[in-house]
Amino acid sequence: MRTQVAIIGAGPAGLLLSHLLRLAGVESVVLESRSREHCEHRIRAGVLEQGTVDTLNEAGLGARMQREGLVHHGIELLFERKRHRIDLTALTGGRAITVYGQHEVVCDMIAAAVEHQQQLYFDVSEVSLHDLTSDKPWIQFTHDGAVQRIDCDYVAGCDGFHGVARESIPADALQNFERIYPYAWLGILAHAAPTCDELVYAHHERGFALFSMRSPEVTRLYLQCRPDEDLAQWPDERIWAELHARFENDEGWLPAVGDITQKGVTPMRSFVCEPMQYGRLYLAGDAAHIVPPTGAKGMNLAVADVRMLSKALAARYREGRDDLLAAYSATCLERVWRAEHFSYFMTNMLHPSFDDTPFINRLKMAELRYVAHSDAASRMLAENYVGLPFRD
Ligand code: APR
Ligand code: PHB
């Protein structure tokens, strides 16, 4: 097989990259290790920045998102039994977020790929990357029991944190930066009508909790737990009791209880690999960086990376320009580190941790009160939360 760009991974990064490249007239092949069914039903976060919404709409991928996505103009911080609304739209000159499940975005992009006969292989295995520092890189993989080879010009590593692409770069060519948090999130999907129109981030001495939603019938909820939490220790009754304890407030608002249809524990990690490129290999999305979910940045950073990479590859094929490809990593990392800091800031401020000293705890409360009551501080939170405008 031969293509211009071989893409490893059919998550948000790989699928959007193949779509944007097709719109730019650049040929690609996508290799995905899991099944289509698995990719379409993998429940992840669900907050789209304004830039992500604009990108999906501009690429012709936003029809169902426009119909079913929930546009939000604010979020709430709940602490000391009081809810404080951050008016995202007023503080950012009209920008907003859209709540629309990541798996829904993946479904929409897979449907578009199938409609346009994009070469998209699921259930591949034994993917290996070769001759990345030559001008003729190639990929080997197994599909339907047969060993295949793809010769290409460029390789996009969109295969997530545990993928093969980053691992194919010699250790001495990379520098990894990492922080592991001493807590995780236990997340649930509940068949219960959301009882608040906007997301509620709660700081409580018992731990952090987040109220979100997926539709008028489905509530999405998270609570801070131990990194090695055993889900078997969390029957539905205990989950609801703990959520209600952490959302306690003077107005009597609480999430509605309903059947829990999905449970999972999400570890909390910050990670960046520098640079995000090696020879003809370009990393995008979780393959290059991870953020704790508190700032809802994961998929949005993946979208920003592949916007940049698709423009750089299009410039290479259309105009023979290599400058955007050469600058890819430095350009992406500026946005990545800003999002890493915001995600760290939101995580640290909202999560009481067992290793917090009383002094640190007081600092966190002071920061929460400042963000809730200061125009300047809430504007900082708002502009980072809705997503900074793309530089291009
Ligand atoms: N070969 C082929 N495919 C692979 C391999 C491999 N060796 N390893 C992983 N994959 C696939 C995974 O099955 C997954 O479908 O690559 C895809 C990577 O997708 P994501 O992990 O979703 O990463 P990305 O596309 O960068 O999107 C980032 O996803 O994980 C969330 O929170 C994260 O919201 C963020 C978003
Ligand atoms: C979600 O709805 O899954 C969600 C929302 C906000 C976050 C993280 C996850 O910060």
CSV table of N, CA and C in Angstrom, one decimal, residues 81-145:
chain,number,residue,atom,x,y,z
A,81,ARG,N,-20.9,25.8,50.7
A,81,ARG,CA,-22.3,25.7,50.5
A,81,ARG,C,-22.9,26.7,49.6
A,82,LYS,N,-22.1,27.5,48.9
A,82,LYS,CA,-22.6,28.5,48.0
A,82,LYS,C,-22.2,28.3,46.5
A,83,ARG,N,-23.1,28.5,45.6
A,83,ARG,CA,-22.8,28.4,44.1
A,83,ARG,C,-22.4,29.8,43.6
A,84,HIS,N,-21.4,29.8,42.8
A,84,HIS,CA,-20.9,31.1,42.2
A,84,HIS,C,-20.8,30.9,40.7
A,85,ARG,N,-21.6,31.6,39.9
A,85,ARG,CA,-21.6,31.4,38.5
A,85,ARG,C,-20.5,32.2,37.8
A,86,ILE,N,-19.8,31.6,36.9
A,86,ILE,CA,-18.8,32.3,36.1
A,86,ILE,C,-19.4,32.5,34.7
A,87,ASP,N,-19.7,33.7,34.4
A,87,ASP,CA,-20.4,34.0,33.1
A,87,ASP,C,-19.4,34.0,31.9
A,88,LEU,N,-19.2,32.8,31.4
A,88,LEU,CA,-18.2,32.6,30.4
A,88,LEU,C,-18.4,33.6,29.2
A,89,THR,N,-19.6,33.7,28.7
A,89,THR,CA,-19.8,34.5,27.5
A,89,THR,C,-19.6,35.9,27.7
A,90,ALA,N,-20.1,36.5,28.9
A,90,ALA,CA,-19.9,37.9,29.2
A,90,ALA,C,-18.4,38.2,29.4
A,91,LEU,N,-17.6,37.3,30.0
A,91,LEU,CA,-16.2,37.5,30.3
A,91,LEU,C,-15.3,37.3,29.1
A,92,THR,N,-15.8,36.7,28.0
A,92,THR,CA,-14.9,36.4,26.9
A,92,THR,C,-15.4,37.0,25.6
A,93,GLY,N,-16.3,38.0,25.7
A,93,GLY,CA,-16.7,38.7,24.4
A,93,GLY,C,-17.6,37.8,23.5
A,94,GLY,N,-18.3,36.9,24.2
A,94,GLY,CA,-19.3,36.2,23.4
A,94,GLY,C,-19.0,34.7,23.1
A,95,ARG,N,-17.8,34.2,23.6
A,95,ARG,CA,-17.5,32.8,23.4
A,95,ARG,C,-18.3,31.9,24.4
A,96,ALA,N,-18.4,30.6,24.0
A,96,ALA,CA,-19.2,29.7,24.8
A,96,ALA,C,-18.6,28.3,24.7
A,97,ILE,N,-19.1,27.4,25.4
A,97,ILE,CA,-18.7,25.9,25.3
A,97,ILE,C,-20.0,25.2,24.8
A,98,THR,N,-19.7,24.0,24.2
A,98,THR,CA,-20.8,23.1,23.9
A,98,THR,C,-20.6,21.8,24.6
A,99,VAL,N,-21.6,21.3,25.3
A,99,VAL,CA,-21.5,20.0,25.9
A,99,VAL,C,-22.0,18.9,24.9
A,100,TYR,N,-21.1,18.0,24.5
A,100,TYR,CA,-21.5,17.0,23.5
A,100,TYR,C,-20.4,15.9,23.6
A,101,GLY,N,-20.9,14.7,23.9
A,101,GLY,CA,-19.9,13.7,24.3
A,101,GLY,C,-18.8,13.4,23.2
A,102,GLN,N,-17.6,13.1,23.7
A,102,GLN,CA,-16.5,12.9,22.8
A,102,GLN,C,-16.9,11.7,21.9
A,103,HIS,N,-17.5,10.7,22.4
A,103,HIS,CA,-17.9,9.5,21.6
A,103,HIS,C,-18.8,9.9,20.5
A,104,GLU,N,-19.6,10.9,20.8
A,104,GLU,CA,-20.5,11.4,19.7
A,104,GLU,C,-19.7,12.0,18.5
A,105,VAL,N,-18.7,12.8,18.9
A,105,VAL,CA,-17.8,13.4,17.9
A,105,VAL,C,-17.2,12.3,17.1
A,106,VAL,N,-16.7,11.3,17.8
A,106,VAL,CA,-16.0,10.2,17.1
A,106,VAL,C,-17.0,9.5,16.2
A,107,CYS,N,-18.2,9.3,16.6
A,107,CYS,CA,-19.3,8.7,15.7
A,107,CYS,C,-19.5,9.5,14.5
A,108,ASP,N,-19.6,10.8,14.7
A,108,ASP,CA,-19.8,11.7,13.5
A,108,ASP,C,-18.7,11.6,12.5
A,109,MET,N,-17.4,11.6,13.1
A,109,MET,CA,-16.3,11.6,12.2
A,109,MET,C,-16.1,10.2,11.5
A,110,ILE,N,-16.4,9.1,12.2
A,110,ILE,CA,-16.4,7.8,11.5
A,110,ILE,C,-17.4,7.7,10.4
A,111,ALA,N,-18.6,8.3,10.7
A,111,ALA,CA,-19.7,8.3,9.6
A,111,ALA,C,-19.2,9.1,8.4
A,112,ALA,N,-18.5,10.2,8.6
A,112,ALA,CA,-18.0,11.0,7.5
A,112,ALA,C,-16.9,10.3,6.8
A,113,ALA,N,-16.1,9.6,7.5
A,113,ALA,CA,-15.0,8.8,6.9
A,113,ALA,C,-15.6,7.7,6.0
A,114,VAL,N,-16.6,7.0,6.5
A,114,VAL,CA,-17.2,5.9,5.7
A,114,VAL,C,-17.9,6.5,4.5
A,115,GLU,N,-18.6,7.7,4.7
A,115,GLU,CA,-19.3,8.3,3.5
A,115,GLU,C,-18.4,8.7,2.4
A,116,HIS,N,-17.2,9.1,2.8
A,116,HIS,CA,-16.2,9.6,1.8
A,116,HIS,C,-15.2,8.5,1.4
A,117,GLN,N,-15.5,7.3,1.8
A,117,GLN,CA,-14.6,6.1,1.5
A,117,GLN,C,-13.1,6.4,1.9
A,118,GLN,N,-13.0,7.0,3.1
A,118,GLN,CA,-11.7,7.2,3.7
A,118,GLN,C,-11.1,5.9,4.0
A,119,GLN,N,-9.8,5.6,3.8
A,119,GLN,CA,-9.2,4.3,4.1
A,119,GLN,C,-9.0,4.3,5.6
A,120,LEU,N,-9.8,3.5,6.3
A,120,LEU,CA,-9.9,3.5,7.8
A,120,LEU,C,-9.9,2.0,8.2
A,121,TYR,N,-8.8,1.5,8.7
A,121,TYR,CA,-8.8,0.1,9.1
A,121,TYR,C,-8.9,-0.1,10.6
A,122,PHE,N,-9.9,-0.8,11.1
A,122,PHE,CA,-10.1,-1.1,12.5
A,122,PHE,C,-9.5,-2.5,12.7
A,123,ASP,N,-9.3,-2.8,14.0
A,123,ASP,CA,-8.8,-4.1,14.5
A,123,ASP,C,-7.5,-4.5,13.9
A,124,VAL,N,-6.6,-3.5,13.7
A,124,VAL,CA,-5.2,-3.8,13.2
A,124,VAL,C,-4.4,-4.1,14.5
A,125,SER,N,-3.3,-4.8,14.2
A,125,SER,CA,-2.4,-5.2,15.4
A,125,SER,C,-1.0,-5.1,14.9
A,126,GLU,N,0.0,-5.2,15.8
A,126,GLU,CA,1.4,-5.3,15.5
A,126,GLU,C,1.8,-4.2,14.6
A,127,VAL,N,1.4,-2.9,14.9
A,127,VAL,CA,1.8,-1.8,14.2
A,127,VAL,C,3.2,-1.4,14.5
A,128,SER,N,4.1,-1.2,13.5
A,128,SER,CA,5.4,-0.8,13.8
A,128,SER,C,5.8,0.3,12.8
A,129,LEU,N,6.6,1.3,13.2
A,129,LEU,CA,7.0,2.4,12.4
A,129,LEU,C,8.5,2.3,12.0
A,130,HIS,N,8.8,2.6,10.7
A,130,HIS,CA,10.1,2.3,10.2
A,130,HIS,C,10.7,3.5,9.4
A,131,ASP,N,12.0,3.7,9.4
A,131,ASP,CA,12.7,4.7,8.6
A,131,ASP,C,12.1,6.1,8.8
A,132,LEU,N,11.8,6.4,10.1
A,132,LEU,CA,11.2,7.7,10.3
A,132,LEU,C,12.1,8.9,10.0
A,133,THR,N,13.4,8.7,10.0
A,133,THR,CA,14.3,9.8,9.7
A,133,THR,C,14.7,9.9,8.2
A,134,SER,N,14.1,9.0,7.5
A,134,SER,CA,14.4,9.0,6.0
A,134,SER,C,13.3,9.8,5.3
A,135,ASP,N,13.3,9.9,4.0
A,135,ASP,CA,12.2,10.6,3.3
A,135,ASP,C,11.2,9.5,2.8
A,136,LYS,N,11.4,8.3,3.2
A,136,LYS,CA,10.5,7.2,2.8
A,136,LYS,C,10.2,6.3,4.0
A,137,PRO,N,9.5,6.9,5.0
A,137,PRO,CA,9.1,6.1,6.2
A,137,PRO,C,8.0,5.1,5.7
A,138,TRP,N,7.9,4.0,6.5
A,138,TRP,CA,6.9,3.0,6.2
A,138,TRP,C,6.4,2.4,7.5
A,139,ILE,N,5.2,1.8,7.4
A,139,ILE,CA,4.5,1.2,8.5
A,139,ILE,C,4.2,-0.2,8.2
A,140,GLN,N,4.4,-1.1,9.2
A,140,GLN,CA,4.0,-2.5,9.0
A,140,GLN,C,2.9,-2.8,10.1
A,141,PHE,N,1.9,-3.5,9.7
A,141,PHE,CA,0.8,-3.9,10.6
A,141,PHE,C,0.2,-5.2,10.1
A,142,THR,N,-0.6,-5.8,11.0
A,142,THR,CA,-1.4,-7.0,10.7
A,142,THR,C,-2.8,-6.7,10.7
A,143,HIS,N,-3.5,-7.1,9.7
A,143,HIS,CA,-5.0,-6.9,9.6
A,143,HIS,C,-5.6,-8.1,8.9
A,144,ASP,N,-6.7,-8.7,9.5
A,144,ASP,CA,-7.3,-9.9,9.0
A,144,ASP,C,-6.3,-11.0,8.8
A,145,GLY,N,-5.3,-11.1,9.7
A,145,GLY,CA,-4.4,-12.2,9.7
A,145,GLY,C,-3.2,-12.0,8.7
